[in-house]
Amino acid sequence: MSQSASASTDQTSTGDGQGRDFVVVANRLPVDRAVDENGSSSWHRSPGGLVSALAPVMASNDGAWVGWAGSPDEQLEPFDHDVFHLVPVELSAREVERYYEGFSNGTLWPLYHDVIAPPSYHRTWWNAYKDVNRRFAEAAATAASEGATVWVQDYQLQLVPRMLRQMRPDLTIGFFDHIPFPPVEIFAQLPWRRSVLEGLTGADLVGFQRPGDAQNFQNCVRRFLGVSFRRGEAEITAQTTSTAFDFTGEDAADDPSWTLKAGPYPISIDVEGIKGMAARKETKERARQIRRELGDPETVFLGVDRLDYTKGIRHRIKAYGELLADGDLDVDHDILVQVASPSRERVESYKVLREQVEGMVGHLNGQYDTMGHTAIRYLHHGYPFEEMVALYLATDVMLVTSLRDGMNLVAKEFVAAKADGSGRLVLSEFTGAADQLKQAILVNPHDIDDLKLLMLAAKAMPDDEARKRMRAMRRQVLTHDVDAWQEAFLNDLAALRRRNDDAQES
Ligand code: F6P
C-alpha cells in the first residue's frame, strides 16, 4: 500500500472501530424506513435480488454497505441492521436535485437508454456528480480494511473506482453496471465522456449485463482513452487520469498500471425466495382471490414496471387498446393489469410520462369499461413481495415491452413463480433478459402491429407449447440465480487481483 494511501481517511471511523473486508458501495442503502402510526420509524431490508444476494456475503466477510438513506439533508451515524453494517452518505437537497435527479437520471439514464428521452447536459449537475462520487469514495476508503474488496454498483457512481484506487491502491475494486452501456456514437454526446471512462477504468473488473454492453464499453475506451482490449482485458496506466479528478498524481506513481477486465455478468433473482413464496398456500389462495376480484376473466395480461419511459408502457397500452377496438379482445374476457410503481417523480420526463400513461388509461377505460368490467386495472403503487408473487400466479400473459432495459428482473421473477409451467411471457428483444429467456415470445415493441399479433398468439398458444417454453425458461432461471451471479463476479475479481499483485511483484 502506498504511503499516501488513506491519507484523508481514518480506518477506525466506520462507527465500530473496525475496517471491513468487503464493502459494497451503492447509491442507496439496502434498507427502507417505515414509519408507524405513532410516528416512530424503523428500518426494513429492501426487497430485491441484489440485497438478498449480498446479505450472506456481508455476513461471512465482515462487510459494510455504503449508501444514501433516501432523504435529503439527513445526517446518520453508521449503524447495524440485520446482517448489514450500514455507512450512510449524506446528500443535501441541492445534491439530490443535481446529482441524483439531475446528472444520474436526467443525463446518464436517458443517454444510456438509447436517448429515448433527450438527455440534458448541465455543468452544475456534473460538478455535483463529481463531488458526491468523491464523498462515496471517501466513505468506502474509510470503511475498508487493508487489502479489502470493494464492489461499486451502477451508473450513479462511475467515478468512484478511479477515485478509490487513488486513495487506496491496496483495495481490490469491482464495478457492476446494472443498466445498458451505450454504443460509442451515443456515448460520444457526453461532454465528460473521458472522465467517466477514466472513473470506470479505475476498477480491476467492470461487469455488464450483456456482451453487447461490454463491447460498447471497450469500444468507448479505445475511442476516447486510446486503450485497446484483447480478449476482454486491457492494460490501464495511472497516467490516463484526467484533471477532472483533481488528483496530484502522487499515489498514481506508486501503482503504474493494472489489468482491467470488462465482461458480461447477467444479473438474476433470488429464485429460492420466489419459489418459496409461490409455493405457499396463502399465496395461491391470494392469486385465486385476485382473479375473482378481477371478475374471473378468461385472460389476465399483466405489466409490472417502475413508471419509467424506458419500459414501453405506452406501447403496451396502445396495442391493448387497438385489440379492443378491433374486437380481437373484449373487456368481458380479457383484462390488462398494469402496476406502475412511482419513480423519480420530480424529474420532468417522468412527470410527462405519468400524464401520458394516465391519460391513455382514462381514455380507454372511459371508452370500453362496462358496469361489471374494467379494461385496464391501473395501479400506481408499489406492492409487497408476497402480493407481487400472487399477481404473477394470477396472470396468464406477462407483458415486458421495454424499449431498452439493462436486464428486466420482472421477466425472470414471473418465470420463477410459475412452478406449474403455466403462463406465457411476451418479452421485448431490447432487454438483457431476452439473451437468457430465448423461449419467450420475443417482440420489437416499436412494431405495434407485431405486438398485437404476439399478444393474441400468447393468449391462443396451446397449453403444451406454453408449458414446453416455460419449462425451458425455468431451467435457465433456476440454474442461474443471483447467487451464481455474485459468485461468478467476485471469483473473477479475486483471480484478477491475484494476477495484478503477482505482476507487480515480478
Ligand atoms: O435499474 C437501475 C436502478 O438504479 C435499480 O438498481 C433500481 O432498483 C432502480 O433503478 C430504481 O432507482 P432509484 O434509486 O432511482 O429509485
Coordinates of C-alpha atoms and ligand atoms in Angstrom, one line a residue:
M1 CA 0.0 0.0 0.0
S2 CA 1.4 3.4 -0.8
Q3 CA 2.5 5.8 1.9
S4 CA -0.1 8.3 1.0
A5 CA -2.9 5.8 0.7
S6 CA -5.9 6.6 3.0
A7 CA -4.1 9.9 4.0
S8 CA -7.5 11.5 4.2
T9 CA -9.2 8.6 5.8
D10 CA -9.4 7.1 9.2
Q11 CA -9.9 3.4 9.2
T12 CA -11.3 3.4 12.7
S13 CA -14.3 5.6 11.9
T14 CA -16.8 3.2 10.5
G15 CA -18.6 3.6 13.8
D16 CA -17.5 0.4 15.4
G17 CA -13.7 0.9 15.2
Q18 CA -13.3 -1.8 12.6
G19 CA -12.2 -1.8 8.9
R20 CA -14.3 -4.1 6.8
D21 CA -13.0 -6.8 4.4
F22 CA -15.9 -6.5 1.9
V23 CA -17.5 -3.2 1.1
V24 CA -20.5 -2.6 -1.2
V25 CA -20.9 1.0 -2.5
A26 CA -24.3 1.7 -4.0
N27 CA -26.4 4.9 -4.4
R28 CA -29.0 3.5 -1.9
L29 CA -28.6 1.6 1.3
P30 CA -30.2 -1.8 1.4
V31 CA -32.8 -0.7 3.9
D32 CA -36.1 1.3 3.7
R33 CA -37.6 3.3 6.5
A34 CA -41.1 2.5 7.7
V35 CA -43.0 5.0 9.9
D36 CA -45.8 3.6 12.1
E37 CA -49.0 5.3 13.2
N38 CA -47.2 6.7 16.3
G39 CA -44.7 8.4 14.1
S40 CA -41.8 6.2 15.1
S41 CA -39.6 4.9 12.3
S42 CA -37.8 1.6 11.8
W43 CA -35.6 0.1 9.1
H44 CA -36.5 -2.9 7.0
R45 CA -34.4 -4.8 4.5
S46 CA -35.2 -3.6 0.9
P47 CA -36.7 -6.1 -1.4
G48 CA -34.8 -7.2 -4.5
G49 CA -32.2 -9.7 -5.7
L50 CA -29.1 -7.6 -5.1
V51 CA -29.7 -7.1 -1.4
S52 CA -30.6 -10.8 -0.8
A53 CA -27.6 -12.0 -2.9
L54 CA -25.2 -9.8 -1.0
A55 CA -26.5 -10.4 2.5
P56 CA -24.7 -13.7 3.0
V57 CA -21.5 -12.3 1.5
M58 CA -21.8 -9.4 4.0
A59 CA -22.3 -11.8 6.9
S60 CA -19.4 -14.1 6.1
N61 CA -16.9 -11.4 5.1
D62 CA -17.3 -8.8 7.8
G63 CA -19.0 -6.5 5.3
A64 CA -20.2 -2.9 5.2
W65 CA -22.6 -1.2 2.8
V66 CA -22.0 2.5 1.9
G67 CA -25.1 4.3 0.5
W68 CA -27.7 7.1 0.8
A69 CA -30.6 6.6 3.1
G70 CA -33.0 8.2 0.6
S71 CA -33.9 11.6 2.3
P72 CA -32.1 14.9 1.7
D73 CA -30.1 16.6 4.5
E74 CA -30.2 13.7 6.8
Q75 CA -27.1 13.0 8.9
L76 CA -26.9 9.5 10.2
E77 CA -24.1 7.7 12.0
P78 CA -23.1 4.2 10.8
F79 CA -25.4 1.6 12.2
D80 CA -26.1 -2.1 12.1
H81 CA -29.3 -3.7 10.7
D82 CA -29.7 -7.5 10.5
V83 CA -26.6 -8.7 8.7
F84 CA -25.6 -5.3 7.4
H85 CA -23.2 -2.8 8.8
L86 CA -24.5 0.4 7.1
V87 CA -22.5 3.5 6.4
P88 CA -24.9 6.3 5.4
V89 CA -23.7 9.0 3.0
E90 CA -25.5 12.4 3.4
L91 CA -26.9 14.2 0.3
S92 CA -28.1 17.8 0.6
A93 CA -31.4 18.8 -1.1
R94 CA -29.3 20.6 -3.8
E95 CA -27.3 17.4 -4.4
V96 CA -30.4 15.3 -4.6
E97 CA -31.5 17.7 -7.3
R98 CA -28.2 17.9 -9.2
Y99 CA -26.5 14.6 -8.6
Y100 CA -29.5 12.1 -8.3
E101 CA -32.4 13.7 -10.3
G102 CA -30.0 15.7 -12.5
F103 CA -26.9 14.0 -13.7
S104 CA -27.8 10.4 -12.8
N105 CA -31.4 10.5 -14.0
G106 CA -31.6 13.5 -16.4
T107 CA -28.3 12.9 -18.1
L108 CA -26.9 9.4 -17.8
W109 CA -30.2 7.4 -17.6
P110 CA -31.6 8.7 -20.9
L111 CA -28.2 8.7 -22.6
Y112 CA -27.6 5.1 -21.6
H113 CA -31.1 4.0 -22.7
D114 CA -30.9 4.8 -26.4
V115 CA -31.8 8.5 -25.8
I116 CA -35.5 7.5 -25.7
A117 CA -35.8 10.8 -23.8
P118 CA -33.4 13.6 -24.6
P119 CA -30.5 13.8 -22.1
S120 CA -29.7 17.2 -20.5
Y121 CA -26.2 18.4 -20.1
H122 CA -25.5 20.8 -17.3
R123 CA -22.1 21.7 -15.8
T124 CA -23.7 22.3 -12.4
W125 CA -25.1 18.7 -12.5
W126 CA -21.7 17.3 -13.5
N127 CA -19.9 19.2 -10.7
A128 CA -22.4 17.8 -8.1
Y129 CA -21.9 14.3 -9.6
K130 CA -18.1 14.6 -9.1
D131 CA -18.5 15.9 -5.5
V132 CA -20.9 13.2 -4.5
N133 CA -18.9 10.4 -6.1
R134 CA -15.9 11.7 -4.1
R135 CA -17.9 11.5 -0.9
F136 CA -18.9 7.9 -1.6
A137 CA -15.3 7.0 -2.5
E138 CA -14.1 8.6 0.8
A139 CA -16.7 6.8 2.8
A140 CA -15.7 3.5 1.2
A141 CA -12.0 4.2 1.7
T142 CA -12.7 4.8 5.4
A143 CA -14.8 1.7 5.8
A144 CA -12.4 -0.7 4.0
S145 CA -9.7 -2.7 5.8
E146 CA -6.2 -3.1 4.3
G147 CA -6.5 -5.2 1.1
A148 CA -10.3 -5.3 1.2
T149 CA -12.6 -5.9 -1.7
V150 CA -14.9 -3.0 -2.7
W151 CA -17.8 -3.6 -5.1
V152 CA -19.2 -0.4 -6.6
Q153 CA -22.7 -0.6 -8.1
D154 CA -24.2 1.2 -11.0
Y155 CA -24.3 4.4 -13.1
Q156 CA -24.7 6.9 -10.3
L157 CA -21.1 6.1 -9.1
Q158 CA -19.0 5.7 -12.2
L159 CA -16.2 7.9 -10.9
V160 CA -15.8 6.0 -7.6
P161 CA -13.5 3.2 -8.9
R162 CA -10.7 5.6 -10.0
M163 CA -11.1 7.9 -7.0
L164 CA -10.9 4.9 -4.7
R165 CA -7.8 3.5 -6.4
Q166 CA -6.1 6.9 -6.0
M167 CA -7.0 6.9 -2.3
R168 CA -6.4 3.2 -1.6
P169 CA -4.3 1.3 -4.2
D170 CA -4.3 -1.7 -1.8
L171 CA -8.0 -2.3 -2.5
T172 CA -9.5 -4.8 -5.0
I173 CA -12.2 -2.8 -6.9
G174 CA -15.1 -4.2 -8.8
F175 CA -17.8 -2.2 -10.6
F176 CA -21.1 -3.5 -11.9
D177 CA -23.2 -1.6 -14.4
H178 CA -26.9 -2.5 -13.9
I179 CA -28.2 -0.6 -16.9
P180 CA -27.2 -0.7 -20.6
F181 CA -23.9 0.8 -21.7
P182 CA -24.5 2.8 -24.9
P183 CA -22.7 2.4 -28.3
V184 CA -19.9 4.8 -29.0
E185 CA -21.9 7.0 -31.3
I186 CA -24.4 7.8 -28.4
F187 CA -21.9 7.9 -25.6
A188 CA -19.9 10.4 -27.7
Q189 CA -22.5 13.1 -26.8
L190 CA -21.5 13.2 -23.2
P191 CA -19.3 16.3 -22.6
W192 CA -17.5 14.5 -19.8
R193 CA -17.0 11.2 -21.6
R194 CA -13.3 10.9 -20.9
S195 CA -13.7 11.5 -17.2
V196 CA -16.5 8.9 -16.9
L197 CA -14.3 6.3 -18.7
E198 CA -11.3 7.2 -16.5
G199 CA -13.5 6.7 -13.5
L200 CA -14.7 3.2 -14.6
T201 CA -11.2 2.1 -15.7
G202 CA -10.0 2.5 -12.1
A203 CA -11.6 -0.8 -11.3
D204 CA -10.0 -4.2 -11.7
L205 CA -13.2 -5.7 -13.1
V206 CA -16.1 -4.0 -14.8
G207 CA -19.2 -6.1 -15.2
F208 CA -22.1 -5.5 -17.6
Q209 CA -25.5 -7.2 -18.2
R210 CA -25.0 -8.2 -21.9
P211 CA -21.9 -9.0 -24.1
G212 CA -23.0 -6.0 -26.2
D213 CA -22.7 -3.6 -23.3
A214 CA -19.2 -4.9 -22.5
Q215 CA -18.3 -4.5 -26.2
N216 CA -19.7 -0.9 -26.3
F217 CA -17.6 0.0 -23.2
Q218 CA -14.5 -1.5 -24.8
N219 CA -15.1 0.5 -28.0
C220 CA -15.6 3.7 -26.0
V221 CA -12.4 3.1 -24.0
R222 CA -10.5 2.5 -27.3
R223 CA -12.0 5.6 -29.0
F224 CA -11.7 8.1 -26.1
L225 CA -8.8 6.9 -24.0
G226 CA -6.8 5.2 -26.8
V227 CA -6.5 1.9 -24.8
S228 CA -7.3 -1.3 -26.6
F229 CA -8.7 -4.6 -25.2
R230 CA -7.6 -8.1 -26.1
R231 CA -9.9 -10.9 -25.1
G232 CA -11.8 -8.6 -22.7
E233 CA -8.7 -7.2 -21.0
A234 CA -6.7 -4.0 -21.2
E235 CA -3.6 -2.5 -19.5
I236 CA -4.5 0.7 -17.8
T237 CA -2.0 3.2 -16.5
A238 CA -2.5 5.8 -13.9
Q239 CA -1.3 8.4 -16.4
T240 CA -4.7 8.3 -18.1
T241 CA -6.1 10.1 -15.1
S242 CA -7.6 13.4 -16.1
T243 CA -7.6 16.7 -14.3
A244 CA -11.3 16.3 -13.8
F245 CA -10.4 14.3 -10.8
D246 CA -8.2 17.0 -9.3
F247 CA -5.6 14.4 -8.3
T248 CA -2.0 15.3 -7.8
G249 CA -0.7 12.0 -9.3
E250 CA 1.4 11.2 -6.2
D251 CA -0.4 8.0 -5.4
A252 CA -0.6 7.1 -9.1
A253 CA 3.2 6.9 -9.4
D254 CA 3.2 4.0 -6.9
D255 CA 0.8 2.0 -8.9
P256 CA 1.7 2.5 -12.6
S257 CA -0.5 0.0 -14.3
W258 CA -3.1 -2.7 -13.8
T259 CA -5.1 -5.2 -15.9
L260 CA -8.7 -4.2 -16.3
K261 CA -11.2 -6.8 -17.4
A262 CA -14.6 -5.9 -18.8
G263 CA -17.2 -8.6 -19.5
P264 CA -20.8 -9.8 -19.2
Y265 CA -22.2 -11.0 -15.9
P266 CA -26.0 -11.1 -16.4
I267 CA -27.7 -10.5 -13.1
S268 CA -30.6 -12.7 -11.8
I269 CA -33.0 -13.0 -9.0
D270 CA -33.5 -14.7 -5.6
V271 CA -35.0 -17.9 -7.1
E272 CA -35.5 -19.8 -3.9
G273 CA -37.2 -16.8 -2.3
I274 CA -39.7 -16.5 -5.1
K275 CA -40.3 -20.3 -5.4
G276 CA -40.8 -20.5 -1.7
M277 CA -43.4 -17.6 -1.7
A278 CA -45.1 -19.1 -4.8
A279 CA -45.5 -22.5 -3.1
R280 CA -47.2 -21.1 0.0
K281 CA -50.9 -21.9 0.4
E282 CA -51.7 -18.3 1.3
T283 CA -50.1 -17.0 -1.9
K284 CA -52.0 -19.4 -4.1
E285 CA -55.2 -18.5 -2.3
R286 CA -54.5 -14.8 -2.8
A287 CA -53.9 -15.5 -6.5
R288 CA -57.3 -17.1 -6.8
Q289 CA -58.8 -14.2 -4.9
I290 CA -57.2 -11.7 -7.3
R291 CA -58.7 -13.4 -10.3
R292 CA -62.1 -13.4 -8.6
E293 CA -61.7 -9.7 -7.8
L294 CA -60.9 -9.1 -11.5
G295 CA -64.2 -10.7 -12.4
D296 CA -62.9 -14.1 -13.3
P297 CA -61.7 -13.1 -16.8
E298 CA -60.5 -15.6 -19.4
T299 CA -57.2 -13.9 -19.8
V300 CA -55.2 -11.7 -17.4
F301 CA -52.5 -9.7 -19.2
L302 CA -50.0 -8.1 -16.7
G303 CA -47.4 -5.4 -16.8
V304 CA -45.2 -4.6 -13.8
D305 CA -42.8 -1.7 -14.1
R306 CA -41.5 1.4 -12.4
L307 CA -43.3 4.2 -14.1
D308 CA -40.4 4.9 -16.5
Y309 CA -40.3 5.9 -20.2
T310 CA -37.8 3.0 -20.9
K311 CA -40.4 0.4 -20.1
G312 CA -42.7 0.7 -23.2
I313 CA -45.8 1.1 -21.1
R314 CA -47.5 3.4 -23.6
H315 CA -46.7 0.9 -26.4
R316 CA -48.3 -1.9 -24.4
I317 CA -51.5 0.1 -23.7
K318 CA -51.7 1.3 -27.3
A319 CA -51.6 -2.3 -28.5
Y320 CA -54.2 -3.5 -26.0
G321 CA -56.5 -0.6 -26.8
E322 CA -56.3 -1.3 -30.6
L323 CA -57.1 -5.0 -29.9
L324 CA -60.2 -3.9 -28.0
A325 CA -61.1 -1.5 -30.8
D326 CA -60.5 -4.3 -33.5
G327 CA -62.7 -6.7 -31.5
D328 CA -59.9 -9.2 -31.0
L329 CA -60.1 -8.8 -27.3
D330 CA -63.1 -7.7 -25.2
V331 CA -63.3 -6.4 -21.7
D332 CA -65.7 -9.1 -20.5
H333 CA -63.0 -11.7 -21.1
D334 CA -59.6 -10.0 -21.3
I335 CA -58.2 -7.6 -18.8
L336 CA -54.9 -5.7 -18.6
V337 CA -53.5 -5.2 -15.1
Q338 CA -50.8 -2.5 -15.1
V339 CA -48.7 -2.0 -11.9
A340 CA -46.7 1.2 -12.4
S341 CA -44.8 1.9 -9.2
P342 CA -44.0 5.6 -8.6
S343 CA -40.4 6.5 -9.6
R344 CA -38.2 9.7 -9.8
E345 CA -41.4 11.8 -9.6
R346 CA -39.7 15.2 -9.6
V347 CA -37.8 14.6 -12.9
E348 CA -39.6 16.3 -15.8
S349 CA -39.7 13.4 -18.2
Y350 CA -41.3 11.2 -15.5
K351 CA -44.0 13.8 -14.8
V352 CA -44.8 13.9 -18.6
L353 CA -44.9 10.1 -18.8
R354 CA -47.3 9.8 -15.9
E355 CA -49.7 12.3 -17.6
Q356 CA -49.5 10.4 -20.9
V357 CA -50.0 7.0 -19.4
E358 CA -52.8 8.1 -17.1
G359 CA -54.4 9.9 -20.0
M360 CA -54.3 6.8 -22.1
V361 CA -55.7 4.6 -19.3
G362 CA -58.5 7.1 -18.6
H363 CA -59.4 7.3 -22.3
L364 CA -59.5 3.5 -22.8
N365 CA -61.4 2.8 -19.6
G366 CA -63.9 5.5 -20.4
Q367 CA -64.4 4.0 -23.8
Y368 CA -64.5 0.3 -23.0
D369 CA -65.4 -0.3 -19.4
T370 CA -68.8 -1.8 -18.6
M371 CA -70.6 -1.7 -15.3
G372 CA -69.1 -5.1 -14.4
H373 CA -65.7 -4.9 -16.1
T374 CA -62.7 -2.6 -16.4
A375 CA -60.4 -2.7 -19.4
I376 CA -57.2 -1.7 -17.6
R377 CA -56.7 -2.1 -13.9
Y378 CA -54.1 0.6 -13.4
L379 CA -52.3 0.6 -10.0
H380 CA -49.8 3.5 -9.3
H381 CA -48.4 1.9 -6.2
G382 CA -45.5 -0.3 -5.0
Y383 CA -46.6 -3.6 -3.6
P384 CA -45.1 -6.0 -1.1
F385 CA -43.2 -9.0 -2.4
E386 CA -46.0 -11.5 -1.5
E387 CA -48.6 -9.6 -3.4
M388 CA -46.4 -9.4 -6.5
V389 CA -45.8 -13.2 -6.4
A390 CA -49.6 -13.8 -6.1
L391 CA -50.2 -11.4 -9.0
Y392 CA -47.7 -13.5 -11.1
L393 CA -49.6 -16.6 -10.2
A394 CA -52.9 -15.0 -11.2
T395 CA -51.5 -14.0 -14.6
D396 CA -51.9 -15.7 -18.0
V397 CA -49.8 -13.4 -20.2
M398 CA -46.9 -11.3 -18.8
L399 CA -46.1 -8.3 -21.0
V400 CA -42.5 -7.0 -20.8
T401 CA -42.3 -4.4 -23.6
S402 CA -39.3 -2.3 -22.6
L403 CA -37.8 -0.1 -25.3
R404 CA -34.4 -0.6 -23.6
D405 CA -33.7 -2.4 -20.3
G406 CA -30.4 -3.5 -18.7
M407 CA -31.9 -6.8 -17.6
N408 CA -35.6 -6.7 -16.5
L409 CA -35.9 -8.9 -13.5
V410 CA -39.7 -8.9 -13.6
A411 CA -39.5 -11.3 -16.5
K412 CA -37.3 -13.7 -14.5
E413 CA -39.5 -13.4 -11.4
F414 CA -42.5 -14.3 -13.4
V415 CA -40.8 -17.4 -14.8
A416 CA -39.5 -18.5 -11.3
A417 CA -43.0 -18.1 -9.8
K418 CA -44.7 -20.3 -12.4
A419 CA -43.8 -23.7 -10.9
D420 CA -46.7 -25.4 -12.6
G421 CA -45.3 -24.4 -16.0
S422 CA -48.4 -22.3 -16.9
G423 CA -48.1 -18.7 -18.2
R424 CA -46.8 -17.0 -21.3
L425 CA -44.1 -14.4 -21.5
V426 CA -44.1 -11.7 -24.2
L427 CA -40.6 -10.2 -23.9
S428 CA -39.0 -7.3 -25.6
E429 CA -35.9 -8.2 -27.6
F430 CA -34.4 -4.9 -26.1
T431 CA -34.0 -6.4 -22.6
G432 CA -31.0 -8.1 -21.2
A433 CA -33.3 -10.9 -20.2
A434 CA -34.0 -11.7 -23.8
D435 CA -30.5 -13.1 -24.1
Q436 CA -31.3 -15.8 -21.5
L437 CA -35.1 -16.3 -21.9
K438 CA -34.9 -17.4 -25.6
Q439 CA -38.2 -19.4 -25.4
A440 CA -40.2 -16.3 -24.5
I441 CA -42.4 -14.7 -27.3
L442 CA -39.9 -12.1 -28.4
V443 CA -41.1 -8.8 -29.7
N444 CA -40.0 -5.5 -31.0
P445 CA -42.3 -3.2 -29.0
H446 CA -42.0 -0.4 -31.5
D447 CA -43.8 -2.6 -34.0
I448 CA -47.4 -2.2 -32.6
D449 CA -48.9 -4.5 -35.2
D450 CA -46.5 -7.2 -34.3
L451 CA -47.0 -6.6 -30.6
K452 CA -50.8 -7.0 -31.2
L453 CA -50.3 -10.3 -33.1
L454 CA -48.0 -11.7 -30.5
M455 CA -50.3 -10.8 -27.6
L456 CA -53.0 -12.7 -29.4
A457 CA -50.6 -15.6 -30.2
A458 CA -49.7 -15.7 -26.5
K459 CA -53.4 -15.9 -25.5
A460 CA -54.1 -18.6 -28.1
M461 CA -50.9 -20.6 -27.6
P462 CA -51.8 -24.3 -26.8
D463 CA -51.0 -25.3 -23.3
D464 CA -48.5 -28.0 -24.3
E465 CA -46.5 -25.4 -26.3
A466 CA -46.6 -22.9 -23.5
R467 CA -45.5 -25.4 -20.9
K468 CA -42.6 -26.6 -23.1
R469 CA -41.4 -23.0 -23.4
M470 CA -41.9 -22.2 -19.7
R471 CA -40.0 -25.4 -18.6
A472 CA -37.0 -24.4 -20.8
M473 CA -37.0 -20.8 -19.3
R474 CA -37.3 -22.2 -15.8
R475 CA -34.3 -24.4 -16.3
Q476 CA -32.3 -21.3 -17.3
V477 CA -33.5 -19.2 -14.4
L478 CA -33.3 -21.9 -11.7
T479 CA -29.7 -22.7 -12.6
H480 CA -28.6 -19.0 -12.9
D481 CA -29.8 -17.3 -9.8
V482 CA -28.4 -14.1 -8.2
D483 CA -26.1 -16.2 -6.0
A484 CA -24.4 -17.7 -9.1
W485 CA -24.2 -14.1 -10.4
Q486 CA -22.4 -12.7 -7.4
E487 CA -20.1 -15.7 -7.1
A488 CA -19.1 -15.5 -10.8
F489 CA -18.3 -11.8 -10.5
L490 CA -16.5 -12.0 -7.1
N491 CA -14.4 -15.1 -8.1
D492 CA -13.2 -13.4 -11.3
L493 CA -12.5 -10.2 -9.4
A494 CA -10.3 -12.1 -6.8
A495 CA -8.5 -14.0 -9.6
L496 CA -7.8 -10.8 -11.5
R497 CA -6.4 -9.1 -8.4
R498 CA -4.1 -12.1 -7.6
R499 CA -2.7 -11.7 -11.2
N500 CA -2.3 -8.0 -10.8
D501 CA -0.5 -8.4 -7.5
D502 CA 1.8 -11.1 -9.0
A503 CA 2.6 -8.9 -11.9
Q504 CA 3.6 -6.1 -9.6
E505 CA 5.8 -8.3 -7.5
S506 CA 7.7 -9.8 -10.5
Ligands
F6P1 O1 -32.1 -0.2 -12.8 C1 -31.3 0.7 -12.2 C2 -31.8 1.1 -10.8 O2 -30.9 2.0 -10.2 C3 -32.1 -0.1 -9.9 O3 -30.9 -0.5 -9.3 C4 -33.1 0.5 -9.0 O4 -33.9 -0.5 -8.5 C5 -33.9 1.4 -9.9 O5 -33.0 1.8 -10.9 C6 -34.6 2.5 -9.2 O6 -33.8 3.5 -9.0 P1 -34.0 4.8 -8.0 O7 -32.9 4.6 -6.9 O8 -33.7 5.9 -8.8 O9 -35.3 4.7 -7.4

